[in-house]
Amino acid sequence: MAIKCIGILTSGGDAPGMNAAIRAVTRAAIYNGIEVKGILRGYRGLITNEIVPFKTNSVSNIIQQGGTMLKTARSKEFQTTEGRKIAYETIQREEIDALVVIGGDGSLTGARIFAQEFNLPIVGLPGTIDNDLQGTDLTIGYDTALNTIMQAVDKIRDTASSHERLFFIEVMGRECGFLALNGAIASGAEAAIIPEKSMEQDQLADLISNGFRKSKNSSLVLVTEGDITGGAMAMAERVKKEYPQYDVRVSILGHVQRGGSPTASDRILASRMGAAAIDALLDGQRNVMIGIQNDEIVYVPFSKAIKKNKPLQQDLLDTLKILSI
Ligand code: F6P
């Protein structure tokens, strides 16, 4: 069936570069003679029928903006069969032939189920600061968040070294250590405590027994949020009890990591991926996420993209360890 009209939505946690992706999808679709409808508030907008027709100038002046002009949500109703049925009725009524979904793990899981249930063509774009989707080297928003973390850690370093303190800095990432690990390398921190290593090793005990960085009196340690590592607070509590000689502080970076104008890398990635989403649909691709591997656009089946435990490159772990002597 020829695709005459697509719907586009952003879902889950927002990420810088989502607007650049919305712009690219919209413009590439119109360029190819396809009509575009913006769906507000993610999947919820399909249930509540919040649909706006998009023209080329609907997406003017947004490439540089963080957040998502389509708004976003984590819809509980869409997780039910009944909710998805209502959503599909909207798709039929609006004569939408295919969907482009920009979001992370949860959003693409929803896309996969929806596509299967109603035989609807859906293409996903990886939009999340966590970089936790498989089959793509990078996700939209990750580079910007990494830069935000780096800038924050640079500032914390000033006060940490002045007071000769040990800082635990908590970063986002859910169950995934990319932001902590690469954030630590980029900011010259001593270590990253990440979920991927938490099962096999007491990372804090290792750090302490190595004396942190022996040549310095202050130390910066990035910690991935969440139950697996326990987060920065838990680390600090442990140090206070077990190693009272350290002057410890905690800084939780929080949602500041999700905001801000996207970096050039994220804008370019989002633009390439957005255009590729339309190519994919015109090519007859269904139920795939657009990924990037070795700087080439690839199609990744949803089932692969949403698999947990994306591997971290060992050389990143080694580099951080070697450089923090
Ligand atoms: O998935 C993106 C993310 O920012 C995670 O890193 C974090 O765990 C979560 O979303 C926070 O979600 P919320 O904004 O709903 O608190």
PDB file of C-alpha atoms in Angstrom, residues 21-252:
ATOM      1  CA  ALA A  21      14.228  14.827  14.255  1.00  0.00           C
ATOM      2  CA  ILE A  22      10.616  16.047  14.022  1.00  0.00           C
ATOM      3  CA  ARG A  23      11.749  18.702  11.563  1.00  0.00           C
ATOM      4  CA  ALA A  24      13.679  16.217   9.443  1.00  0.00           C
ATOM      5  CA  VAL A  25      10.863  13.662   9.313  1.00  0.00           C
ATOM      6  CA  THR A  26       8.328  16.350   8.420  1.00  0.00           C
ATOM      7  CA  ARG A  27      10.419  17.993   5.713  1.00  0.00           C
ATOM      8  CA  ALA A  28      11.583  14.688   4.180  1.00  0.00           C
ATOM      9  CA  ALA A  29       7.995  13.431   4.068  1.00  0.00           C
ATOM     10  CA  ILE A  30       6.659  16.588   2.432  1.00  0.00           C
ATOM     11  CA  TYR A  31       9.597  16.555  -0.004  1.00  0.00           C
ATOM     12  CA  ASN A  32       8.428  13.082  -1.044  1.00  0.00           C
ATOM     13  CA  GLY A  33       4.803  14.141  -1.409  1.00  0.00           C
ATOM     14  CA  ILE A  34       3.649  12.579   1.863  1.00  0.00           C
ATOM     15  CA  GLU A  35       1.239  14.383   4.159  1.00  0.00           C
ATOM     16  CA  VAL A  36       2.288  14.766   7.831  1.00  0.00           C
ATOM     17  CA  LYS A  37       0.189  14.847  10.987  1.00  0.00           C
ATOM     18  CA  GLY A  38       1.746  15.746  14.340  1.00  0.00           C
ATOM     19  CA  ILE A  39       0.436  13.719  17.261  1.00  0.00           C
ATOM     20  CA  LEU A  40       0.663  15.549  20.588  1.00  0.00           C
ATOM     21  CA  ARG A  41       1.722  13.988  23.916  1.00  0.00           C
ATOM     22  CA  GLY A  42       2.980  10.708  22.543  1.00  0.00           C
ATOM     23  CA  TYR A  43       0.695   7.694  22.357  1.00  0.00           C
ATOM     24  CA  ARG A  44      -1.714   9.461  24.694  1.00  0.00           C
ATOM     25  CA  GLY A  45      -2.483  11.921  21.880  1.00  0.00           C
ATOM     26  CA  LEU A  46      -3.671   9.025  19.730  1.00  0.00           C
ATOM     27  CA  ILE A  47      -6.098   8.030  22.460  1.00  0.00           C
ATOM     28  CA  THR A  48      -7.291  11.583  23.172  1.00  0.00           C
ATOM     29  CA  ASN A  49      -7.251  12.541  19.499  1.00  0.00           C
ATOM     30  CA  GLU A  50      -4.779  15.425  19.658  1.00  0.00           C
ATOM     31  CA  ILE A  51      -3.655  15.616  16.045  1.00  0.00           C
ATOM     32  CA  VAL A  52      -2.391  18.656  14.135  1.00  0.00           C
ATOM     33  CA  PRO A  53      -1.702  18.907  10.403  1.00  0.00           C
ATOM     34  CA  PHE A  54       1.945  19.787   9.723  1.00  0.00           C
ATOM     35  CA  LYS A  55       3.289  21.971   6.930  1.00  0.00           C
ATOM     36  CA  THR A  56       6.968  22.709   6.245  1.00  0.00           C
ATOM     37  CA  ASN A  57       6.804  25.867   8.355  1.00  0.00           C
ATOM     38  CA  SER A  58       5.220  24.013  11.298  1.00  0.00           C
ATOM     39  CA  VAL A  59       8.755  22.864  12.053  1.00  0.00           C
ATOM     40  CA  SER A  60      10.591  26.136  11.386  1.00  0.00           C
ATOM     41  CA  ASN A  61      12.898  27.477  14.079  1.00  0.00           C
ATOM     42  CA  ILE A  62      12.973  24.340  16.185  1.00  0.00           C
ATOM     43  CA  ILE A  63      16.243  22.648  15.198  1.00  0.00           C
ATOM     44  CA  GLN A  64      18.089  24.509  17.957  1.00  0.00           C
ATOM     45  CA  GLN A  65      15.547  23.899  20.714  1.00  0.00           C
ATOM     46  CA  GLY A  66      15.759  21.240  23.432  1.00  0.00           C
ATOM     47  CA  GLY A  67      12.678  19.308  24.544  1.00  0.00           C
ATOM     48  CA  THR A  68       9.976  18.348  22.073  1.00  0.00           C
ATOM     49  CA  MET A  69       7.473  20.703  20.469  1.00  0.00           C
ATOM     50  CA  LEU A  70       5.088  17.732  20.133  1.00  0.00           C
ATOM     51  CA  LYS A  71       5.180  17.259  23.945  1.00  0.00           C
ATOM     52  CA  THR A  72       5.656  13.816  25.367  1.00  0.00           C
ATOM     53  CA  ALA A  73       4.134  11.404  27.852  1.00  0.00           C
ATOM     54  CA  ARG A  74       4.419   7.905  29.239  1.00  0.00           C
ATOM     55  CA  SER A  75       0.895   6.648  28.548  1.00  0.00           C
ATOM     56  CA  LYS A  76      -0.416   3.966  30.904  1.00  0.00           C
ATOM     57  CA  GLU A  77      -3.576   3.585  28.835  1.00  0.00           C
ATOM     58  CA  PHE A  78      -1.604   2.720  25.705  1.00  0.00           C
ATOM     59  CA  GLN A  79      -0.148  -0.213  27.618  1.00  0.00           C
ATOM     60  CA  THR A  80      -3.626  -1.809  27.653  1.00  0.00           C
ATOM     61  CA  THR A  81      -5.255  -3.612  24.697  1.00  0.00           C
ATOM     62  CA  GLU A  82      -8.292  -1.368  25.065  1.00  0.00           C
ATOM     63  CA  GLY A  83      -6.148   1.790  24.919  1.00  0.00           C
ATOM     64  CA  ARG A  84      -4.330   0.633  21.796  1.00  0.00           C
ATOM     65  CA  LYS A  85      -7.669  -0.159  20.132  1.00  0.00           C
ATOM     66  CA  ILE A  86      -8.819   3.427  20.679  1.00  0.00           C
ATOM     67  CA  ALA A  87      -5.459   4.665  19.384  1.00  0.00           C
ATOM     68  CA  TYR A  88      -5.860   2.606  16.222  1.00  0.00           C
ATOM     69  CA  GLU A  89      -9.363   3.974  15.649  1.00  0.00           C
ATOM     70  CA  THR A  90      -7.825   7.464  15.620  1.00  0.00           C
ATOM     71  CA  ILE A  91      -5.231   6.298  13.074  1.00  0.00           C
ATOM     72  CA  GLN A  92      -8.017   5.003  10.818  1.00  0.00           C
ATOM     73  CA  ARG A  93     -10.201   8.070  11.229  1.00  0.00           C
ATOM     74  CA  GLU A  94      -7.271  10.395  10.460  1.00  0.00           C
ATOM     75  CA  GLU A  95      -6.274   8.219   7.470  1.00  0.00           C
ATOM     76  CA  ILE A  96      -2.720   7.836   8.770  1.00  0.00           C
ATOM     77  CA  ASP A  97      -0.956   5.065   6.813  1.00  0.00           C
ATOM     78  CA  ALA A  98       2.239   4.823   8.892  1.00  0.00           C
ATOM     79  CA  LEU A  99       3.759   6.136  12.106  1.00  0.00           C
ATOM     80  CA  VAL A 100       7.167   7.530  12.985  1.00  0.00           C
ATOM     81  CA  VAL A 101       7.827   7.140  16.703  1.00  0.00           C
ATOM     82  CA  ILE A 102      10.716   8.981  18.354  1.00  0.00           C
ATOM     83  CA  GLY A 103      11.596   7.655  21.788  1.00  0.00           C
ATOM     84  CA  GLY A 104      13.512   5.196  23.918  1.00  0.00           C
ATOM     85  CA  ASP A 105      13.161   1.629  25.020  1.00  0.00           C
ATOM     86  CA  GLY A 106       9.588   1.843  26.383  1.00  0.00           C
ATOM     87  CA  SER A 107       8.320   3.813  23.396  1.00  0.00           C
ATOM     88  CA  LEU A 108       9.754   1.371  20.867  1.00  0.00           C
ATOM     89  CA  THR A 109       8.416  -1.571  22.869  1.00  0.00           C
ATOM     90  CA  GLY A 110       4.980   0.051  22.544  1.00  0.00           C
ATOM     91  CA  ALA A 111       5.580   0.596  18.821  1.00  0.00           C
ATOM     92  CA  ARG A 112       6.443  -3.045  18.320  1.00  0.00           C
ATOM     93  CA  ILE A 113       3.270  -4.294  19.992  1.00  0.00           C
ATOM     94  CA  PHE A 114       1.053  -1.736  18.219  1.00  0.00           C
ATOM     95  CA  ALA A 115       2.560  -2.565  14.810  1.00  0.00           C
ATOM     96  CA  GLN A 116       2.012  -6.281  15.335  1.00  0.00           C
ATOM     97  CA  GLU A 117      -1.540  -5.971  16.636  1.00  0.00           C
ATOM     98  CA  PHE A 118      -2.823  -3.806  13.786  1.00  0.00           C
ATOM     99  CA  ASN A 119      -0.386  -4.567  10.965  1.00  0.00           C
ATOM    100  CA  LEU A 120       0.559  -0.889  10.927  1.00  0.00           C
ATOM    101  CA  PRO A 121       3.877   0.225   9.384  1.00  0.00           C
ATOM    102  CA  ILE A 122       5.950   1.947  12.072  1.00  0.00           C
ATOM    103  CA  VAL A 123       9.500   3.252  11.925  1.00  0.00           C
ATOM    104  CA  GLY A 124      11.253   4.245  15.142  1.00  0.00           C
ATOM    105  CA  LEU A 125      13.974   6.780  15.840  1.00  0.00           C
ATOM    106  CA  PRO A 126      16.164   6.269  18.926  1.00  0.00           C
ATOM    107  CA  GLY A 127      15.458   9.346  21.039  1.00  0.00           C
ATOM    108  CA  THR A 128      16.909   9.035  24.535  1.00  0.00           C
ATOM    109  CA  ILE A 129      19.811  10.496  26.479  1.00  0.00           C
ATOM    110  CA  ASP A 130      20.570   7.023  27.892  1.00  0.00           C
ATOM    111  CA  ASN A 131      22.122   5.541  24.697  1.00  0.00           C
ATOM    112  CA  ASP A 132      20.688   2.193  25.803  1.00  0.00           C
ATOM    113  CA  LEU A 133      19.156   0.992  22.518  1.00  0.00           C
ATOM    114  CA  GLN A 134      20.894  -1.881  20.763  1.00  0.00           C
ATOM    115  CA  GLY A 135      21.947  -1.864  17.126  1.00  0.00           C
ATOM    116  CA  THR A 136      22.869   1.814  17.098  1.00  0.00           C
ATOM    117  CA  ASP A 137      26.163   3.367  18.184  1.00  0.00           C
ATOM    118  CA  LEU A 138      24.360   6.516  19.291  1.00  0.00           C
ATOM    119  CA  THR A 139      20.918   7.736  20.265  1.00  0.00           C
ATOM    120  CA  ILE A 140      19.538  11.232  19.719  1.00  0.00           C
ATOM    121  CA  GLY A 141      20.180  13.362  22.824  1.00  0.00           C
ATOM    122  CA  TYR A 142      23.043  11.340  24.255  1.00  0.00           C
ATOM    123  CA  ASP A 143      25.820  13.643  23.036  1.00  0.00           C
ATOM    124  CA  THR A 144      24.093  16.757  24.371  1.00  0.00           C
ATOM    125  CA  ALA A 145      23.508  15.145  27.772  1.00  0.00           C
ATOM    126  CA  LEU A 146      27.131  14.040  27.861  1.00  0.00           C
ATOM    127  CA  ASN A 147      28.270  17.596  27.214  1.00  0.00           C
ATOM    128  CA  THR A 148      25.944  18.896  29.933  1.00  0.00           C
ATOM    129  CA  ILE A 149      27.411  16.377  32.369  1.00  0.00           C
ATOM    130  CA  MET A 150      30.957  17.318  31.384  1.00  0.00           C
ATOM    131  CA  GLN A 151      30.289  21.000  31.972  1.00  0.00           C
ATOM    132  CA  ALA A 152      28.688  20.322  35.355  1.00  0.00           C
ATOM    133  CA  VAL A 153      31.559  18.079  36.460  1.00  0.00           C
ATOM    134  CA  ASP A 154      34.104  20.716  35.370  1.00  0.00           C
ATOM    135  CA  LYS A 155      32.401  23.132  37.762  1.00  0.00           C
ATOM    136  CA  ILE A 156      32.194  20.632  40.605  1.00  0.00           C
ATOM    137  CA  ARG A 157      35.904  19.962  40.151  1.00  0.00           C
ATOM    138  CA  ASP A 158      36.714  23.565  41.126  1.00  0.00           C
ATOM    139  CA  THR A 159      35.045  23.264  44.492  1.00  0.00           C
ATOM    140  CA  ALA A 160      36.118  19.636  45.023  1.00  0.00           C
ATOM    141  CA  SER A 161      39.770  20.498  44.598  1.00  0.00           C
ATOM    142  CA  SER A 162      39.531  23.703  46.671  1.00  0.00           C
ATOM    143  CA  HIS A 163      38.093  21.782  49.629  1.00  0.00           C
ATOM    144  CA  GLU A 164      39.970  18.557  48.926  1.00  0.00           C
ATOM    145  CA  ARG A 165      36.763  16.563  48.898  1.00  0.00           C
ATOM    146  CA  LEU A 166      35.511  13.330  47.460  1.00  0.00           C
ATOM    147  CA  PHE A 167      32.425  13.919  45.295  1.00  0.00           C
ATOM    148  CA  PHE A 168      29.921  11.361  44.128  1.00  0.00           C
ATOM    149  CA  ILE A 169      28.068  12.803  41.140  1.00  0.00           C
ATOM    150  CA  GLU A 170      24.911  10.976  40.142  1.00  0.00           C
ATOM    151  CA  VAL A 171      23.979  10.923  36.472  1.00  0.00           C
ATOM    152  CA  MET A 172      21.002   9.522  34.585  1.00  0.00           C
ATOM    153  CA  GLY A 173      21.011   6.419  32.422  1.00  0.00           C
ATOM    154  CA  ARG A 174      18.508   4.071  34.027  1.00  0.00           C
ATOM    155  CA  GLU A 175      20.230   0.695  34.048  1.00  0.00           C
ATOM    156  CA  CYS A 176      22.902   1.749  31.611  1.00  0.00           C
ATOM    157  CA  GLY A 177      26.369   3.202  32.306  1.00  0.00           C
ATOM    158  CA  PHE A 178      27.168   5.091  29.072  1.00  0.00           C
ATOM    159  CA  LEU A 179      26.583   8.557  30.501  1.00  0.00           C
ATOM    160  CA  ALA A 180      28.594   7.833  33.658  1.00  0.00           C
ATOM    161  CA  LEU A 181      31.474   6.136  31.880  1.00  0.00           C
ATOM    162  CA  ASN A 182      31.939   8.559  29.002  1.00  0.00           C
ATOM    163  CA  GLY A 183      31.052  11.494  31.281  1.00  0.00           C
ATOM    164  CA  ALA A 184      33.913  10.404  33.545  1.00  0.00           C
ATOM    165  CA  ILE A 185      36.365  10.097  30.649  1.00  0.00           C
ATOM    166  CA  ALA A 186      35.347  13.480  29.213  1.00  0.00           C
ATOM    167  CA  SER A 187      35.673  15.295  32.520  1.00  0.00           C
ATOM    168  CA  GLY A 188      38.806  13.535  33.738  1.00  0.00           C
ATOM    169  CA  ALA A 189      37.016  12.028  36.734  1.00  0.00           C
ATOM    170  CA  GLU A 190      38.636   9.274  38.793  1.00  0.00           C
ATOM    171  CA  ALA A 191      36.027   6.601  38.241  1.00  0.00           C
ATOM    172  CA  ALA A 192      32.533   5.641  37.147  1.00  0.00           C
ATOM    173  CA  ILE A 193      30.331   3.331  39.171  1.00  0.00           C
ATOM    174  CA  ILE A 194      28.053   1.690  36.625  1.00  0.00           C
ATOM    175  CA  PRO A 195      25.338  -0.971  36.671  1.00  0.00           C
ATOM    176  CA  GLU A 196      27.157  -3.180  34.167  1.00  0.00           C
ATOM    177  CA  LYS A 197      29.937  -3.777  36.706  1.00  0.00           C
ATOM    178  CA  SER A 198      27.883  -3.744  39.906  1.00  0.00           C
ATOM    179  CA  MET A 199      26.976  -7.407  39.806  1.00  0.00           C
ATOM    180  CA  GLU A 200      30.476  -8.737  39.455  1.00  0.00           C
ATOM    181  CA  GLN A 201      32.532  -6.314  41.491  1.00  0.00           C
ATOM    182  CA  ASP A 202      32.359  -4.028  44.557  1.00  0.00           C
ATOM    183  CA  GLN A 203      33.440  -0.957  42.610  1.00  0.00           C
ATOM    184  CA  LEU A 204      33.521   1.320  45.648  1.00  0.00           C
ATOM    185  CA  ALA A 205      35.700  -1.028  47.682  1.00  0.00           C
ATOM    186  CA  ASP A 206      38.088  -1.292  44.728  1.00  0.00           C
ATOM    187  CA  LEU A 207      38.305   2.471  44.460  1.00  0.00           C
ATOM    188  CA  ILE A 208      38.961   2.948  48.137  1.00  0.00           C
ATOM    189  CA  SER A 209      41.531   0.190  48.309  1.00  0.00           C
ATOM    190  CA  ASN A 210      43.367   1.820  45.413  1.00  0.00           C
ATOM    191  CA  GLY A 211      43.360   5.085  47.405  1.00  0.00           C
ATOM    192  CA  PHE A 212      41.416   6.885  44.648  1.00  0.00           C
ATOM    193  CA  ARG A 213      43.862   8.958  42.670  1.00  0.00           C
ATOM    194  CA  LYS A 214      46.967   8.765  44.806  1.00  0.00           C
ATOM    195  CA  SER A 215      48.527  11.920  43.454  1.00  0.00           C
ATOM    196  CA  LYS A 216      45.538  14.125  44.357  1.00  0.00           C
ATOM    197  CA  ASN A 217      43.584  15.105  47.443  1.00  0.00           C
ATOM    198  CA  SER A 218      40.226  15.474  45.763  1.00  0.00           C
ATOM    199  CA  SER A 219      38.294  12.918  43.756  1.00  0.00           C
ATOM    200  CA  LEU A 220      35.317  12.909  41.430  1.00  0.00           C
ATOM    201  CA  VAL A 221      33.329   9.726  40.930  1.00  0.00           C
ATOM    202  CA  LEU A 222      30.363   9.501  38.547  1.00  0.00           C
ATOM    203  CA  VAL A 223      27.612   7.099  39.592  1.00  0.00           C
ATOM    204  CA  THR A 224      24.736   5.828  37.457  1.00  0.00           C
ATOM    205  CA  GLU A 225      21.362   6.381  39.115  1.00  0.00           C
ATOM    206  CA  GLY A 226      19.136   3.467  40.103  1.00  0.00           C
ATOM    207  CA  ASP A 227      18.802   0.391  42.236  1.00  0.00           C
ATOM    208  CA  ILE A 228      21.652  -1.588  40.745  1.00  0.00           C
ATOM    209  CA  THR A 229      24.412   0.827  41.788  1.00  0.00           C
ATOM    210  CA  GLY A 230      22.343   2.252  44.663  1.00  0.00           C
ATOM    211  CA  GLY A 231      23.088   5.789  43.444  1.00  0.00           C
ATOM    212  CA  ALA A 232      25.390   8.506  44.771  1.00  0.00           C
ATOM    213  CA  MET A 233      23.687   8.860  48.167  1.00  0.00           C
ATOM    214  CA  ALA A 234      24.212   5.191  48.988  1.00  0.00           C
ATOM    215  CA  MET A 235      27.882   5.470  47.974  1.00  0.00           C
ATOM    216  CA  ALA A 236      28.400   8.506  50.190  1.00  0.00           C
ATOM    217  CA  GLU A 237      26.670   6.873  53.168  1.00  0.00           C
ATOM    218  CA  ARG A 238      28.919   3.865  52.818  1.00  0.00           C
ATOM    219  CA  VAL A 239      32.068   5.966  52.668  1.00  0.00           C
ATOM    220  CA  LYS A 240      30.987   7.992  55.718  1.00  0.00           C
ATOM    221  CA  LYS A 241      30.581   4.778  57.714  1.00  0.00           C
ATOM    222  CA  GLU A 242      33.444   2.703  56.396  1.00  0.00           C
ATOM    223  CA  TYR A 243      36.049   5.357  55.589  1.00  0.00           C
ATOM    224  CA  PRO A 244      35.381   8.391  57.832  1.00  0.00           C
ATOM    225  CA  GLN A 245      38.700  10.009  56.889  1.00  0.00           C
ATOM    226  CA  TYR A 246      37.172  11.221  53.590  1.00  0.00           C
ATOM    227  CA  ASP A 247      35.270  14.506  53.367  1.00  0.00           C
ATOM    228  CA  VAL A 248      32.399  13.398  51.124  1.00  0.00           C
ATOM    229  CA  ARG A 249      29.755  15.317  49.186  1.00  0.00           C
ATOM    230  CA  VAL A 250      27.010  14.288  46.764  1.00  0.00           C
ATOM    231  CA  SER A 251      25.700  16.075  43.707  1.00  0.00           C
ATOM    232  CA  ILE A 252      22.714  14.696  41.803  1.00  0.00           C
TER     233      ILE A 252
END
